[in-house]
Structure formats: structure tokens, C-alpha cells
PDB file of C-alpha atoms in Angstrom:
ATOM      1  CA  UNK A 543      -9.942 -16.666 -46.183  1.00 51.00           C
ATOM      2  CA  UNK A 544      -8.271 -14.839 -49.245  1.00 51.00           C
ATOM      3  CA  UNK A 545      -5.067 -12.900 -48.944  1.00 48.00           C
ATOM      4  CA  UNK A 546      -7.140  -9.579 -48.956  1.00 46.00           C
ATOM      5  CA  UNK A 547      -9.145 -10.710 -45.966  1.00 46.00           C
ATOM      6  CA  UNK A 548      -6.130 -11.911 -44.121  1.00 44.00           C
ATOM      7  CA  UNK A 549      -4.409  -8.596 -44.663  1.00 46.00           C
ATOM      8  CA  UNK A 550      -7.435  -6.807 -43.111  1.00 42.00           C
ATOM      9  CA  UNK A 551      -7.673  -9.174 -40.258  1.00 43.00           C
ATOM     10  CA  UNK A 552      -3.974  -8.684 -39.561  1.00 40.00           C
ATOM     11  CA  UNK A 553      -4.388  -4.948 -39.773  1.00 40.00           C
ATOM     12  CA  UNK A 554      -7.283  -4.981 -37.510  1.00 39.00           C
ATOM     13  CA  UNK A 555      -5.489  -7.203 -34.998  1.00 39.00           C
ATOM     14  CA  UNK A 556      -2.611  -4.641 -34.945  1.00 35.00           C
ATOM     15  CA  UNK A 557      -4.956  -1.768 -34.388  1.00 37.00           C
ATOM     16  CA  UNK A 558      -6.528  -3.631 -31.409  1.00 38.00           C
ATOM     17  CA  UNK A 559      -3.122  -4.235 -29.934  1.00 39.00           C
ATOM     18  CA  UNK A 560      -2.138  -0.666 -30.355  1.00 38.00           C
ATOM     19  CA  UNK A 561      -5.312   0.406 -28.668  1.00 37.00           C
ATOM     20  CA  UNK A 562      -4.763  -2.136 -25.817  1.00 39.00           C
ATOM     21  CA  UNK A 563      -1.152  -0.930 -25.312  1.00 39.00           C
ATOM     22  CA  UNK A 564      -2.285   2.612 -25.187  1.00 37.00           C
ATOM     23  CA  UNK A 565      -5.064   1.881 -22.604  1.00 39.00           C
ATOM     24  CA  UNK A 566      -2.432   0.227 -20.234  1.00 53.00           C
ATOM     25  CA  UNK A 567       0.591   2.660 -20.753  1.00 66.00           C
ATOM     26  CA  UNK A 568      -1.592   5.600 -20.084  1.00 88.00           C
ATOM     27  CA  UNK A 569      -0.934   9.316 -19.773  1.00 96.00           C
ATOM     28  CA  UNK A 570      -3.346  11.840 -18.161  1.00 97.00           C
ATOM     29  CA  UNK A 571      -5.932  11.915 -20.805  1.00 96.00           C
ATOM     30  CA  UNK A 572      -6.227   8.070 -20.967  1.00 96.00           C
ATOM     31  CA  UNK A 573      -6.393   7.789 -17.202  1.00 97.00           C
ATOM     32  CA  UNK A 574      -9.384  10.284 -17.130  1.00 97.00           C
ATOM     33  CA  UNK A 575     -11.052   8.506 -19.994  1.00 96.00           C
ATOM     34  CA  UNK A 576     -10.483   5.077 -18.183  1.00 95.00           C
ATOM     35  CA  UNK A 577     -11.742   6.494 -14.848  1.00 97.00           C
ATOM     36  CA  UNK A 578      -9.193   4.843 -12.793  1.00 97.00           C
ATOM     37  CA  UNK A 579      -5.641   5.579 -11.345  1.00 98.00           C
ATOM     38  CA  UNK A 580      -3.510   2.380 -10.553  1.00 98.00           C
ATOM     39  CA  UNK A 581      -1.174   3.085  -7.745  1.00 98.00           C
ATOM     40  CA  UNK A 582       1.806   0.605  -7.611  1.00 98.00           C
ATOM     41  CA  UNK A 583       2.563   0.396  -3.873  1.00 97.00           C
ATOM     42  CA  UNK A 584       4.822  -1.636  -1.705  1.00 94.00           C
ATOM     43  CA  UNK A 585       4.052  -2.566   1.953  1.00 92.00           C
ATOM     44  CA  UNK A 586       6.984  -0.617   3.629  1.00 89.00           C
ATOM     45  CA  UNK A 587       7.812   1.728   6.506  1.00 90.00           C
ATOM     46  CA  UNK A 588       4.225   3.386   6.710  1.00 94.00           C
ATOM     47  CA  UNK A 589       4.348   4.390   2.983  1.00 96.00           C
ATOM     48  CA  UNK A 590       1.911   1.500   2.421  1.00 96.00           C
ATOM     49  CA  UNK A 591       0.836  -0.228   5.498  1.00 92.00           C
ATOM     50  CA  UNK A 592      -1.195  -3.127   4.105  1.00 84.00           C
ATOM     51  CA  UNK A 593      -4.175  -2.035   6.186  1.00 88.00           C
ATOM     52  CA  UNK A 594      -5.625   0.269   3.358  1.00 88.00           C
ATOM     53  CA  UNK A 595      -3.678   3.250   4.600  1.00 94.00           C
ATOM     54  CA  UNK A 596      -0.126   4.789   4.548  1.00 96.00           C
ATOM     55  CA  UNK A 597       1.487   8.042   3.668  1.00 97.00           C
ATOM     56  CA  UNK A 598       1.691   7.212  -0.080  1.00 98.00           C
ATOM     57  CA  UNK A 599      -1.665   5.543  -0.100  1.00 98.00           C
ATOM     58  CA  UNK A 600      -3.466   8.700   1.109  1.00 98.00           C
ATOM     59  CA  UNK A 601      -1.265  10.881  -1.019  1.00 98.00           C
ATOM     60  CA  UNK A 602      -2.216   8.976  -4.273  1.00 98.00           C
ATOM     61  CA  UNK A 603      -5.860   8.513  -3.152  1.00 98.00           C
ATOM     62  CA  UNK A 604      -5.931  12.455  -2.856  1.00 98.00           C
ATOM     63  CA  UNK A 605      -4.494  12.715  -6.310  1.00 98.00           C
ATOM     64  CA  UNK A 606      -7.066  10.332  -7.796  1.00 98.00           C
ATOM     65  CA  UNK A 607      -9.905  12.216  -6.181  1.00 98.00           C
ATOM     66  CA  UNK A 608      -8.381  15.445  -7.638  1.00 98.00           C
ATOM     67  CA  UNK A 609      -8.367  13.968 -11.068  1.00 98.00           C
ATOM     68  CA  UNK A 610     -11.906  12.837 -10.646  1.00 98.00           C
ATOM     69  CA  UNK A 611     -11.188   9.079 -11.072  1.00 98.00           C
ATOM     70  CA  UNK A 612     -11.320   5.865  -8.994  1.00 98.00           C
ATOM     71  CA  UNK A 613      -8.219   4.842  -6.922  1.00 98.00           C
ATOM     72  CA  UNK A 614      -6.834   1.253  -7.189  1.00 98.00           C
ATOM     73  CA  UNK A 615      -3.898   0.002  -5.091  1.00 97.00           C
ATOM     74  CA  UNK A 616      -1.747  -2.595  -6.828  1.00 97.00           C
ATOM     75  CA  UNK A 617       0.520  -4.490  -4.530  1.00 96.00           C
ATOM     76  CA  UNK A 618       4.028  -5.161  -5.806  1.00 96.00           C
ATOM     77  CA  UNK A 619       7.622  -5.365  -4.530  1.00 93.00           C
ATOM     78  CA  UNK A 620      10.894  -3.611  -5.056  1.00 90.00           C
ATOM     79  CA  UNK A 621      12.056  -6.330  -7.397  1.00 89.00           C
ATOM     80  CA  UNK A 622       9.153  -5.962  -9.829  1.00 94.00           C
ATOM     81  CA  UNK A 623       7.845  -2.605  -9.355  1.00 96.00           C
ATOM     82  CA  UNK A 624       9.595  -0.893 -12.421  1.00 96.00           C
ATOM     83  CA  UNK A 625       8.650  -3.816 -14.554  1.00 96.00           C
ATOM     84  CA  UNK A 626       5.004  -3.457 -13.444  1.00 97.00           C
ATOM     85  CA  UNK A 627       5.033   0.182 -14.514  1.00 97.00           C
ATOM     86  CA  UNK A 628       6.938  -0.041 -17.808  1.00 97.00           C
ATOM     87  CA  UNK A 629       6.338  -3.653 -18.996  1.00 96.00           C
ATOM     88  CA  UNK A 630      10.027  -3.976 -19.388  1.00 95.00           C
ATOM     89  CA  UNK A 631      12.654  -5.643 -17.099  1.00 94.00           C
ATOM     90  CA  UNK A 632      15.331  -3.392 -15.794  1.00 91.00           C
ATOM     91  CA  UNK A 633      18.832  -4.640 -16.365  1.00 91.00           C
ATOM     92  CA  UNK A 634      21.740  -2.754 -14.717  1.00 85.00           C
ATOM     93  CA  UNK A 635      25.342  -3.079 -15.868  1.00 82.00           C
ATOM     94  CA  UNK A 636      27.249  -0.675 -13.824  1.00 74.00           C
ATOM     95  CA  UNK A 637      25.814   2.733 -14.491  1.00 77.00           C
ATOM     96  CA  UNK A 638      24.266   1.510 -17.780  1.00 86.00           C
ATOM     97  CA  UNK A 639      20.480   0.636 -17.648  1.00 91.00           C
ATOM     98  CA  UNK A 640      18.594  -1.300 -20.459  1.00 93.00           C
ATOM     99  CA  UNK A 641      14.955  -2.382 -20.680  1.00 93.00           C
ATOM    100  CA  UNK A 642      14.357  -5.885 -21.734  1.00 93.00           C
ATOM    101  CA  UNK A 643      11.536  -8.228 -22.441  1.00 93.00           C
ATOM    102  CA  UNK A 644       7.652  -7.663 -22.491  1.00 94.00           C
ATOM    103  CA  UNK A 645       5.483  -7.992 -19.451  1.00 95.00           C
ATOM    104  CA  UNK A 646       1.992  -6.845 -18.228  1.00 95.00           C
ATOM    105  CA  UNK A 647       1.831  -3.205 -17.315  1.00 96.00           C
ATOM    106  CA  UNK A 648      -0.025  -3.313 -13.976  1.00 96.00           C
ATOM    107  CA  UNK A 649       0.134   0.312 -12.806  1.00 97.00           C
ATOM    108  CA  UNK A 650       0.199   3.910 -13.778  1.00 98.00           C
ATOM    109  CA  UNK A 651       2.542   5.379 -11.117  1.00 98.00           C
ATOM    110  CA  UNK A 652       5.004   4.292  -8.348  1.00 98.00           C
ATOM    111  CA  UNK A 653       4.545   5.736  -4.908  1.00 98.00           C
ATOM    112  CA  UNK A 654       6.232   3.500  -2.242  1.00 94.00           C
ATOM    113  CA  UNK A 655       8.912   5.336  -0.305  1.00 93.00           C
ATOM    114  CA  UNK A 656      10.759   5.202  -3.752  1.00 94.00           C
ATOM    115  CA  UNK A 657      14.157   6.683  -3.643  1.00 93.00           C
ATOM    116  CA  UNK A 658      15.511   9.034  -6.562  1.00 95.00           C
ATOM    117  CA  UNK A 659      18.481   7.218  -7.788  1.00 91.00           C
ATOM    118  CA  UNK A 660      20.595   8.136 -10.952  1.00 91.00           C
ATOM    119  CA  UNK A 661      20.078   4.645 -12.519  1.00 91.00           C
ATOM    120  CA  UNK A 662      16.306   4.856 -12.085  1.00 93.00           C
ATOM    121  CA  UNK A 663      16.283   8.386 -13.536  1.00 95.00           C
ATOM    122  CA  UNK A 664      17.443   6.935 -16.820  1.00 95.00           C
ATOM    123  CA  UNK A 665      14.180   5.026 -17.287  1.00 96.00           C
ATOM    124  CA  UNK A 666      11.586   6.845 -15.208  1.00 97.00           C
ATOM    125  CA  UNK A 667      10.001  10.344 -14.712  1.00 98.00           C
ATOM    126  CA  UNK A 668      10.164  11.413 -11.084  1.00 98.00           C
ATOM    127  CA  UNK A 669       7.773  13.881  -9.374  1.00 98.00           C
ATOM    128  CA  UNK A 670       8.922  16.656  -7.159  1.00 98.00           C
ATOM    129  CA  UNK A 671      10.176  15.196  -3.857  1.00 97.00           C
ATOM    130  CA  UNK A 672       7.504  13.766  -1.598  1.00 97.00           C
ATOM    131  CA  UNK A 673       9.683  12.874   1.322  1.00 96.00           C
ATOM    132  CA  UNK A 674      13.330  12.903   2.580  1.00 96.00           C
ATOM    133  CA  UNK A 675      15.552  10.032   3.317  1.00 95.00           C
ATOM    134  CA  UNK A 676      19.130   8.873   3.977  1.00 96.00           C
ATOM    135  CA  UNK A 677      20.674   5.487   4.277  1.00 97.00           C
ATOM    136  CA  UNK A 678      22.172   4.523   7.694  1.00 97.00           C
ATOM    137  CA  UNK A 679      24.445   1.771   9.052  1.00 98.00           C
ATOM    138  CA  UNK A 680      22.668  -0.248  11.905  1.00 98.00           C
ATOM    139  CA  UNK A 681      24.117  -2.692  14.366  1.00 98.00           C
ATOM    140  CA  UNK A 682      22.595  -4.813  17.060  1.00 98.00           C
ATOM    141  CA  UNK A 683      22.661  -2.823  20.440  1.00 97.00           C
ATOM    142  CA  UNK A 684      25.341  -5.252  21.989  1.00 97.00           C
ATOM    143  CA  UNK A 685      27.729  -4.513  19.103  1.00 97.00           C
ATOM    144  CA  UNK A 686      31.168  -3.326  20.177  1.00 96.00           C
ATOM    145  CA  UNK A 687      30.788  -0.524  17.521  1.00 97.00           C
ATOM    146  CA  UNK A 688      29.748   2.890  18.850  1.00 97.00           C
ATOM    147  CA  UNK A 689      27.901   5.642  16.851  1.00 97.00           C
ATOM    148  CA  UNK A 690      30.237   8.118  15.261  1.00 96.00           C
ATOM    149  CA  UNK A 691      30.398  11.369  16.924  1.00 94.00           C
ATOM    150  CA  UNK A 692      28.958  13.212  13.847  1.00 91.00           C
ATOM    151  CA  UNK A 693      30.052  16.624  12.468  1.00 93.00           C
ATOM    152  CA  UNK A 694      28.992  19.495  10.291  1.00 92.00           C
ATOM    153  CA  UNK A 695      30.680  17.662   7.296  1.00 96.00           C
ATOM    154  CA  UNK A 696      28.411  14.842   6.100  1.00 96.00           C
ATOM    155  CA  UNK A 697      30.920  13.453   3.608  1.00 96.00           C
ATOM    156  CA  UNK A 698      33.570  12.940   6.307  1.00 97.00           C
ATOM    157  CA  UNK A 699      30.778  11.353   8.500  1.00 97.00           C
ATOM    158  CA  UNK A 700      29.927   9.027   5.581  1.00 97.00           C
ATOM    159  CA  UNK A 701      33.635   7.884   5.191  1.00 97.00           C
ATOM    160  CA  UNK A 702      34.050   7.371   8.885  1.00 97.00           C
ATOM    161  CA  UNK A 703      30.891   5.225   8.918  1.00 98.00           C
ATOM    162  CA  UNK A 704      32.041   3.166   6.052  1.00 97.00           C
ATOM    163  CA  UNK A 705      35.369   2.658   7.738  1.00 96.00           C
ATOM    164  CA  UNK A 706      33.530   1.098  10.769  1.00 96.00           C
ATOM    165  CA  UNK A 707      32.292  -1.743   8.685  1.00 97.00           C
ATOM    166  CA  UNK A 708      35.860  -3.263   8.303  1.00 95.00           C
ATOM    167  CA  UNK A 709      35.607  -7.035   8.167  1.00 96.00           C
ATOM    168  CA  UNK A 710      32.101  -7.148   9.676  1.00 97.00           C
ATOM    169  CA  UNK A 711      29.362  -8.871   7.544  1.00 98.00           C
ATOM    170  CA  UNK A 712      26.851  -6.362   6.151  1.00 98.00           C
ATOM    171  CA  UNK A 713      23.245  -7.421   5.255  1.00 97.00           C
ATOM    172  CA  UNK A 714      22.124  -5.705   2.016  1.00 96.00           C
ATOM    173  CA  UNK A 715      19.248  -5.913  -0.457  1.00 93.00           C
ATOM    174  CA  UNK A 716      19.895  -5.423  -4.071  1.00 89.00           C
ATOM    175  CA  UNK A 717      17.645  -3.531  -6.567  1.00 83.00           C
ATOM    176  CA  UNK A 718      16.417  -1.402  -3.618  1.00 88.00           C
ATOM    177  CA  UNK A 719      17.515   1.662  -1.885  1.00 89.00           C
ATOM    178  CA  UNK A 720      19.692  -0.590   0.180  1.00 92.00           C
ATOM    179  CA  UNK A 721      21.625  -1.843  -2.780  1.00 93.00           C
ATOM    180  CA  UNK A 722      25.362  -1.641  -1.884  1.00 94.00           C
ATOM    181  CA  UNK A 723      26.103  -0.575  -5.527  1.00 91.00           C
ATOM    182  CA  UNK A 724      24.351   2.698  -4.916  1.00 91.00           C
ATOM    183  CA  UNK A 725      26.885   3.705  -2.264  1.00 94.00           C
ATOM    184  CA  UNK A 726      30.183   2.521  -3.457  1.00 93.00           C
ATOM    185  CA  UNK A 727      30.137  -0.666  -1.224  1.00 96.00           C
ATOM    186  CA  UNK A 728      30.622  -3.238  -3.890  1.00 91.00           C
ATOM    187  CA  UNK A 729      34.111  -4.167  -5.089  1.00 87.00           C
ATOM    188  CA  UNK A 730      35.583  -2.808  -1.797  1.00 87.00           C
ATOM    189  CA  UNK A 731      36.488  -6.183  -0.212  1.00 92.00           C
ATOM    190  CA  UNK A 732      33.504  -6.049   2.103  1.00 95.00           C
ATOM    191  CA  UNK A 733      31.682  -9.041   3.433  1.00 97.00           C
ATOM    192  CA  UNK A 734      28.293  -8.363   1.817  1.00 97.00           C
ATOM    193  CA  UNK A 735      25.301 -10.594   2.627  1.00 96.00           C
ATOM    194  CA  UNK A 736      22.506 -10.260   0.222  1.00 95.00           C
ATOM    195  CA  UNK A 737      19.136 -10.851   1.680  1.00 94.00           C
ATOM    196  CA  UNK A 738      17.079 -12.850  -0.821  1.00 91.00           C
ATOM    197  CA  UNK A 739      14.393 -14.544   1.388  1.00 89.00           C
ATOM    198  CA  UNK A 740      11.930 -11.732   0.152  1.00 85.00           C
ATOM    199  CA  UNK A 741      12.015  -8.250  -1.236  1.00 81.00           C
ATOM    200  CA  UNK A 742      10.458  -6.822   1.867  1.00 85.00           C
ATOM    201  CA  UNK A 743      12.688  -4.263   3.501  1.00 87.00           C
ATOM    202  CA  UNK A 744      10.760  -4.628   6.797  1.00 87.00           C
ATOM    203  CA  UNK A 745      12.545  -7.954   7.213  1.00 92.00           C
ATOM    204  CA  UNK A 746      16.138  -6.483   7.521  1.00 95.00           C
ATOM    205  CA  UNK A 747      16.061  -5.761  11.270  1.00 96.00           C
ATOM    206  CA  UNK A 748      14.546  -9.126  12.181  1.00 95.00           C
ATOM    207  CA  UNK A 749      17.265 -10.729  10.051  1.00 96.00           C
ATOM    208  CA  UNK A 750      19.906  -8.609  11.850  1.00 97.00           C
ATOM    209  CA  UNK A 751      18.695  -9.688  15.180  1.00 97.00           C
ATOM    210  CA  UNK A 752      18.514 -13.313  13.882  1.00 96.00           C
ATOM    211  CA  UNK A 753      22.413 -12.799  13.461  1.00 96.00           C
ATOM    212  CA  UNK A 754      22.328 -13.344   9.636  1.00 97.00           C
ATOM    213  CA  UNK A 755      24.890 -10.454   9.628  1.00 97.00           C
ATOM    214  CA  UNK A 756      26.677  -8.177  12.047  1.00 98.00           C
ATOM    215  CA  UNK A 757      25.330  -5.001  10.362  1.00 98.00           C
ATOM    216  CA  UNK A 758      22.688  -3.922   8.100  1.00 98.00           C
ATOM    217  CA  UNK A 759      21.590  -0.908   6.130  1.00 97.00           C
ATOM    218  CA  UNK A 760      18.311   1.105   6.783  1.00 96.00           C
ATOM    219  CA  UNK A 761      16.881   4.179   5.386  1.00 93.00           C
ATOM    220  CA  UNK A 762      15.644   7.007   7.920  1.00 93.00           C
ATOM    221  CA  UNK A 763      11.806   6.509   7.569  1.00 92.00           C
ATOM    222  CA  UNK A 764      12.159   2.723   8.250  1.00 91.00           C
ATOM    223  CA  UNK A 765      14.821   3.379  11.041  1.00 92.00           C
ATOM    224  CA  UNK A 766      12.594   5.779  12.811  1.00 90.00           C
ATOM    225  CA  UNK A 767       9.934   3.019  12.953  1.00 90.00           C
ATOM    226  CA  UNK A 768      12.226   0.179  13.777  1.00 93.00           C
ATOM    227  CA  UNK A 769      14.083   2.142  16.635  1.00 93.00           C
ATOM    228  CA  UNK A 770      10.539   2.325  18.240  1.00 92.00           C
ATOM    229  CA  UNK A 771       9.381  -1.322  17.341  1.00 92.00           C
ATOM    230  CA  UNK A 772      12.772  -2.817  18.351  1.00 94.00           C
ATOM    231  CA  UNK A 773      13.497  -0.472  21.217  1.00 94.00           C
ATOM    232  CA  UNK A 774      16.886  -1.256  22.905  1.00 95.00           C
ATOM    233  CA  UNK A 775      17.757  -4.048  20.359  1.00 97.00           C
ATOM    234  CA  UNK A 776      19.354  -1.957  17.608  1.00 97.00           C
ATOM    235  CA  UNK A 777      21.495   1.188  17.286  1.00 97.00           C
ATOM    236  CA  UNK A 778      22.473   3.558  14.408  1.00 97.00           C
ATOM    237  CA  UNK A 779      26.123   3.853  13.697  1.00 98.00           C
ATOM    238  CA  UNK A 780      26.191   6.520  11.133  1.00 97.00           C
ATOM    239  CA  UNK A 781      25.281   7.633   7.684  1.00 97.00           C
ATOM    240  CA  UNK A 782      26.144   5.717   4.554  1.00 97.00           C
ATOM    241  CA  UNK A 783      24.549   8.190   2.048  1.00 96.00           C
ATOM    242  CA  UNK A 784      24.099  11.794   1.445  1.00 95.00           C
ATOM    243  CA  UNK A 785      20.637  13.132   2.026  1.00 95.00           C
ATOM    244  CA  UNK A 786      18.226  11.605  -0.400  1.00 95.00           C
ATOM    245  CA  UNK A 787      14.714  12.384  -1.916  1.00 96.00           C
ATOM    246  CA  UNK A 788      11.728  10.075  -2.354  1.00 97.00           C
ATOM    247  CA  UNK A 789       9.341  10.895  -4.950  1.00 98.00           C
ATOM    248  CA  UNK A 790       6.457   9.289  -7.077  1.00 98.00           C
ATOM    249  CA  UNK A 791       7.695   7.699 -10.420  1.00 98.00           C
ATOM    250  CA  UNK A 792       5.975   7.662 -13.956  1.00 98.00           C
ATOM    251  CA  UNK A 793       6.747   6.189 -17.340  1.00 97.00           C
ATOM    252  CA  UNK A 794       8.603   8.656 -19.459  1.00 96.00           C
ATOM    253  CA  UNK A 795       5.627   8.306 -21.829  1.00 96.00           C
ATOM    254  CA  UNK A 796       3.369  10.083 -19.176  1.00 97.00           C
ATOM    255  CA  UNK A 797       4.761  13.577 -18.637  1.00 97.00           C
ATOM    256  CA  UNK A 798       1.195  15.072 -18.281  1.00 98.00           C
ATOM    257  CA  UNK A 799       0.329  12.827 -15.528  1.00 98.00           C
ATOM    258  CA  UNK A 800       3.581  13.604 -13.637  1.00 98.00           C
ATOM    259  CA  UNK A 801       2.964  17.329 -14.198  1.00 98.00           C
ATOM    260  CA  UNK A 802      -0.540  16.903 -12.805  1.00 98.00           C
ATOM    261  CA  UNK A 803       0.828  15.161  -9.750  1.00 98.00           C
ATOM    262  CA  UNK A 804       3.354  17.860  -9.169  1.00 98.00           C
ATOM    263  CA  UNK A 805       0.631  20.411  -9.338  1.00 98.00           C
ATOM    264  CA  UNK A 806      -1.381  18.536  -6.874  1.00 98.00           C
ATOM    265  CA  UNK A 807       1.554  18.111  -4.536  1.00 98.00           C
ATOM    266  CA  UNK A 808       2.237  21.762  -4.561  1.00 98.00           C
ATOM    267  CA  UNK A 809      -1.313  22.654  -3.700  1.00 98.00           C
ATOM    268  CA  UNK A 810      -1.643  20.092  -0.685  1.00 98.00           C
ATOM    269  CA  UNK A 811       1.777  21.543   0.586  1.00 97.00           C
ATOM    270  CA  UNK A 812       0.021  25.002   0.580  1.00 96.00           C
ATOM    271  CA  UNK A 813      -3.075  24.081   2.230  1.00 96.00           C
ATOM    272  CA  UNK A 814      -1.682  21.956   5.091  1.00 96.00           C
ATOM    273  CA  UNK A 815      -2.834  18.601   3.860  1.00 97.00           C
ATOM    274  CA  UNK A 816       0.679  17.398   3.249  1.00 97.00           C
ATOM    275  CA  UNK A 817       1.823  18.359   6.684  1.00 96.00           C
ATOM    276  CA  UNK A 818      -0.918  16.513   8.257  1.00 97.00           C
ATOM    277  CA  UNK A 819       0.017  13.308   6.498  1.00 97.00           C
ATOM    278  CA  UNK A 820       3.744  13.776   7.445  1.00 96.00           C
ATOM    279  CA  UNK A 821       2.731  14.231  11.189  1.00 95.00           C
ATOM    280  CA  UNK A 822       0.371  11.304  11.149  1.00 95.00           C
ATOM    281  CA  UNK A 823       2.665   8.684   9.609  1.00 95.00           C
ATOM    282  CA  UNK A 824       6.145  10.067  10.750  1.00 93.00           C
ATOM    283  CA  UNK A 825       6.026  12.116  13.825  1.00 89.00           C
ATOM    284  CA  UNK A 826       9.391  13.493  14.701  1.00 85.00           C
ATOM    285  CA  UNK A 827      10.776  13.276  11.108  1.00 90.00           C
ATOM    286  CA  UNK A 828      11.199  16.854  10.856  1.00 91.00           C
ATOM    287  CA  UNK A 829      14.124  17.109  13.367  1.00 88.00           C
ATOM    288  CA  UNK A 830      16.190  14.697  11.126  1.00 88.00           C
ATOM    289  CA  UNK A 831      15.588  16.811   7.947  1.00 92.00           C
ATOM    290  CA  UNK A 832      14.677  20.406   8.878  1.00 90.00           C
ATOM    291  CA  UNK A 833      15.884  21.844   5.655  1.00 90.00           C
ATOM    292  CA  UNK A 834      13.657  19.564   3.536  1.00 92.00           C
ATOM    293  CA  UNK A 835      10.520  20.701   5.409  1.00 90.00           C
ATOM    294  CA  UNK A 836      11.553  24.245   5.837  1.00 84.00           C
ATOM    295  CA  UNK A 837      11.924  24.663   1.981  1.00 69.00           C
ATOM    296  CA  UNK A 838       8.172  23.765   1.531  1.00 61.00           C
ATOM    297  CA  UNK A 839       6.894  25.900   4.243  1.00 54.00           C
TER     298      UNK A 839
END
């Protein structure tokens, strides 16, 4: 092969690589052309049940139908989900976030009870909020700790709850909504026990009941289900975080896809579809976050 032929071959390879990259890192037009929307989901707290349904599964299935494309659920976990979306590993150093490496892009959007956090906003585009949440401190029912009385001052309640931890061991999971770094719990002299057996947040309560730590963190959607599943075995001590929003997440290179999802979300909130999903998967959630649901009514 002469130099000219080599140059043409190299150029053709680069064009193909560029087309392949565009096909994987897709915005709205590319997804419609492909005819498929890949939903990165995580089996967690009725958002993705693992049985082909769940709050976020039905939400994104409806979105795919609205776009006129096929729906594909791509199973992932909290450790890898951003990498599966962006094809880059997220590296946190305090409040600074960098993207490193090159990995396969496996999905087009994240919808998995995914908390809006400042460090994630540096690398992702979030939709309008899809669900409310909050992180709570949880103990076994026989613990000597009693739930805080609670007040109209959430900031004070959070400080009081954090003070209750004291020298007790606290089970946490890094790189998730239960990461202690999100709530000022690192570097505070606390006995933090990082759960590393898996990235499945559903395992936090079984680990607590197995006495792997004296306390753990849960978010409200998970806590509602666990209080029913493990009735009489656990109790809520108080809040660790302010009220939080959960939302779908997209690559920053896919603003049109995010905007289309926001439009779809607004329409299903207006026609009652969204309310039916909430009541199906999280009955009773409205009493915990009345302001969130009232603002959409």
C-alpha cells in the first residue's frame, strides 16, 4: 500500500470512528434515527424492580413510546452508571470532578432514583425533578437512640441528628446518595464503615441488622419500603440532609433529549399519568413531601 492509499485508509477509519462515536453518544435526532432509547437503570427501591417494571422503568418506557422508538433497559449499578452514560470514569477530589479514561457508552439516559448532587451537576445534564428524597439516619429498633423530636427548623434537626451519631459506627456507601462526603460526615472523626460488598443500596438494612455497624443511612423512598419489609426491626432517628430532588440525567452533549424528556414529564404530570405511577410504587409518599407534589398539582 502506497503512502496515498495509507492516508485514505486512515482517513476512512477516522470517519468510521467518528460515526460510531456519534451513534453511541446520541442526542435526540440520533436516537430517533437509531429507533432505540437505552435506559440505564439500577435495581433499587421500586425505581427499577428487576421484574420488568418500576417507577423509573415505566417513566422511561412512556418517554420512549412518546418518541416513537423502542425501549431498552440496560442494567448497571451506582459505581458504574455515569461511566456507562459518558464513557468516562468520574474522579472526585473534594468538590473538583474530572473525567478520565475511555469506556463503552452503554446507555442514553439515567433514571434510577438518581439524586441531584452538586458534583454530579458538573458532568451531567439533569431533567426537571422526577421525585423527592432526603437522607435519614437509621438504627436497629433495639438501639438506645430515640428519634429526635423534630421541629419546623430542618437545619437544626439535621445538626441534632448528626450529633446523635457520636462514637457509634455508621454504615455508608461511597459514590452513591449515601456517600458521607455529600453531607459533611467525612473528616469529622466519625467511625465510618464503608459497605463494599456490592453497590446495591438494598443491602444496607440487612447489613445493619447483621450488626455490621450500629447505624446506617437511607433515603426516604428506600426507607418507606424497608420500614414495611423489616417492620419492627429498624427505626428512623432523624434527617441527615435537606430535602433532595431525584431526576433523570443525560450527557451534556444531549440537551435536546433532556428537553424532550422535560416536555414529556410536564405532559404526564398534567394528564394524571405521573400521579398514578407515584401512587402505584410509593403509596403514602405524599405525606412526607407535600410541598413537592403540591407544586406539580
